PDB file of C-alpha atoms in Angstrom:
ATOM      1  CA  MET O   1     101.897 126.425  99.517  1.00  0.00           C
ATOM      2  CA  ASN O   2      98.616 127.123 101.305  1.00  0.00           C
ATOM      3  CA  LEU O   3      96.607 123.924 101.637  1.00  0.00           C
ATOM      4  CA  PRO O   4      93.264 123.405 103.354  1.00  0.00           C
ATOM      5  CA  THR O   5      93.685 121.660 106.709  1.00  0.00           C
ATOM      6  CA  PRO O   6      93.073 118.839 106.710  1.00  0.00           C
ATOM      7  CA  LEU O   7      93.362 118.181 103.016  1.00  0.00           C
ATOM      8  CA  HIS O   8      90.666 115.807 101.743  1.00  0.00           C
ATOM      9  CA  VAL O   9      92.247 113.276  99.394  1.00  0.00           C
ATOM     10  CA  ALA O  10      90.270 110.737  97.365  1.00  0.00           C
ATOM     11  CA  VAL O  11      92.048 107.571  96.234  1.00  0.00           C
ATOM     12  CA  GLY O  12      90.460 105.881  93.226  1.00  0.00           C
ATOM     13  CA  SER O  13      90.870 102.367  94.597  1.00  0.00           C
ATOM     14  CA  LEU O  14      89.794 100.192  97.512  1.00  0.00           C
ATOM     15  CA  ASN O  15      93.110  98.326  97.405  1.00  0.00           C
ATOM     16  CA  PRO O  16      94.551  98.751 100.925  1.00  0.00           C
ATOM     17  CA  ILE O  17      98.135  98.725  99.628  1.00  0.00           C
ATOM     18  CA  LYS O  18      97.441 101.675  97.322  1.00  0.00           C
ATOM     19  CA  VAL O  19      95.448 103.575  99.949  1.00  0.00           C
ATOM     20  CA  ASN O  20      98.159 103.058 102.583  1.00  0.00           C
ATOM     21  CA  ALA O  21     100.838 104.164 100.103  1.00  0.00           C
ATOM     22  CA  VAL O  22      98.991 107.460  99.628  1.00  0.00           C
ATOM     23  CA  ARG O  23      98.612 107.909 103.406  1.00  0.00           C
ATOM     24  CA  SER O  24     102.305 107.170 103.910  1.00  0.00           C
ATOM     25  CA  ALA O  25     103.415 109.611 101.203  1.00  0.00           C
ATOM     26  CA  LEU O  26     101.277 112.400 102.662  1.00  0.00           C
ATOM     27  CA  GLU O  27     102.598 111.708 106.170  1.00  0.00           C
ATOM     28  CA  ARG O  28     106.202 111.726 104.939  1.00  0.00           C
ATOM     29  CA  ALA O  29     105.542 115.071 103.245  1.00  0.00           C
ATOM     30  CA  SER O  30     104.006 116.364 106.512  1.00  0.00           C
ATOM     31  CA  ILE O  31     100.713 117.118 104.769  1.00  0.00           C
ATOM     32  CA  PRO O  32      97.773 116.778 107.174  1.00  0.00           C
ATOM     33  CA  ALA O  33      95.137 114.869 105.247  1.00  0.00           C
ATOM     34  CA  GLU O  34      92.076 112.711 105.481  1.00  0.00           C
ATOM     35  CA  VAL O  35      92.365 109.921 102.910  1.00  0.00           C
ATOM     36  CA  HIS O  36      89.182 108.352 101.538  1.00  0.00           C
ATOM     37  CA  ALA O  37      89.063 105.329  99.236  1.00  0.00           C
ATOM     38  CA  ILE O  38      86.467 104.802  96.536  1.00  0.00           C
ATOM     39  CA  SER O  39      86.134 102.293  93.728  1.00  0.00           C
ATOM     40  CA  VAL O  40      86.048 104.047  90.352  1.00  0.00           C
ATOM     41  CA  PRO O  41      86.628 102.791  86.804  1.00  0.00           C
ATOM     42  CA  SER O  42      89.983 103.351  85.148  1.00  0.00           C
ATOM     43  CA  GLY O  43      88.668 103.288  81.596  1.00  0.00           C
ATOM     44  CA  VAL O  44      91.588 101.089  80.514  1.00  0.00           C
ATOM     45  CA  PRO O  45      91.967  97.279  80.280  1.00  0.00           C
ATOM     46  CA  ALA O  46      92.350  95.265  83.495  1.00  0.00           C
ATOM     47  CA  MET O  47      96.047  94.834  82.614  1.00  0.00           C
ATOM     48  CA  PRO O  48      97.158  98.068  80.958  1.00  0.00           C
ATOM     49  CA  LEU O  49      99.919  97.641  78.405  1.00  0.00           C
ATOM     50  CA  GLY O  50     102.441 100.425  78.223  1.00  0.00           C
ATOM     51  CA  TYR O  51     103.015 103.666  80.042  1.00  0.00           C
ATOM     52  CA  ASP O  52     100.329 105.568  78.120  1.00  0.00           C
ATOM     53  CA  GLU O  53      97.533 103.213  79.220  1.00  0.00           C
ATOM     54  CA  MET O  54      98.801 103.149  82.801  1.00  0.00           C
ATOM     55  CA  ALA O  55      99.013 106.944  82.954  1.00  0.00           C
ATOM     56  CA  ARG O  56      95.574 107.353  81.368  1.00  0.00           C
ATOM     57  CA  GLY O  57      94.038 104.884  83.832  1.00  0.00           C
ATOM     58  CA  ALA O  58      95.646 106.581  86.830  1.00  0.00           C
ATOM     59  CA  ARG O  59      94.523 110.026  85.666  1.00  0.00           C
ATOM     60  CA  GLN O  60      90.956 108.860  85.053  1.00  0.00           C
ATOM     61  CA  ARG O  61      90.836 107.211  88.495  1.00  0.00           C
ATOM     62  CA  ALA O  62      92.143 110.367  90.177  1.00  0.00           C
ATOM     63  CA  LEU O  63      89.633 112.628  88.431  1.00  0.00           C
ATOM     64  CA  ALA O  64      86.699 110.281  89.044  1.00  0.00           C
ATOM     65  CA  ALA O  65      87.555 109.782  92.731  1.00  0.00           C
ATOM     66  CA  CYS O  66      87.969 113.501  93.315  1.00  0.00           C
ATOM     67  CA  ALA O  67      84.664 114.302  91.615  1.00  0.00           C
ATOM     68  CA  ALA O  68      82.751 111.507  93.343  1.00  0.00           C
ATOM     69  CA  LEU O  69      83.836 112.557  96.831  1.00  0.00           C
ATOM     70  CA  GLY O  70      84.214 116.308  96.321  1.00  0.00           C
ATOM     71  CA  ALA O  71      87.813 116.053  97.535  1.00  0.00           C
ATOM     72  CA  HIS O  72      90.553 118.654  97.320  1.00  0.00           C
ATOM     73  CA  TRP O  73      92.905 116.173  95.632  1.00  0.00           C
ATOM     74  CA  GLY O  74      92.358 112.950  93.722  1.00  0.00           C
ATOM     75  CA  VAL O  75      94.932 110.179  93.460  1.00  0.00           C
ATOM     76  CA  GLY O  76      94.941 107.364  90.930  1.00  0.00           C
ATOM     77  CA  LEU O  77      97.412 104.506  90.972  1.00  0.00           C
ATOM     78  CA  GLU O  78      97.443 102.125  88.025  1.00  0.00           C
ATOM     79  CA  GLY O  79      99.645  99.078  87.610  1.00  0.00           C
ATOM     80  CA  GLY O  80     100.411  97.491  84.271  1.00  0.00           C
ATOM     81  CA  VAL O  81     103.106  96.112  82.003  1.00  0.00           C
ATOM     82  CA  GLU O  82     105.679  98.201  80.167  1.00  0.00           C
ATOM     83  CA  PHE O  83     107.702  96.420  77.534  1.00  0.00           C
TER      84      PHE O  83
END
């Protein structure tokens, strides 16, 4: 896989735990990257219910973060409740 070096990755959250998780995953995969955090809306309730809402929120965060920062990759992480 040919990736730009460094890869510019936008994380759709200012939560340091989420941002550090992305940094850690990229480091473990040996992908040189600059990780940038930005607050973007998820478009789902504050406590998403079910996998579909969580997945939709994460996708919307990833797309919005990537577009807002002009990044190569966007990452969205969305917590919620699955029952």
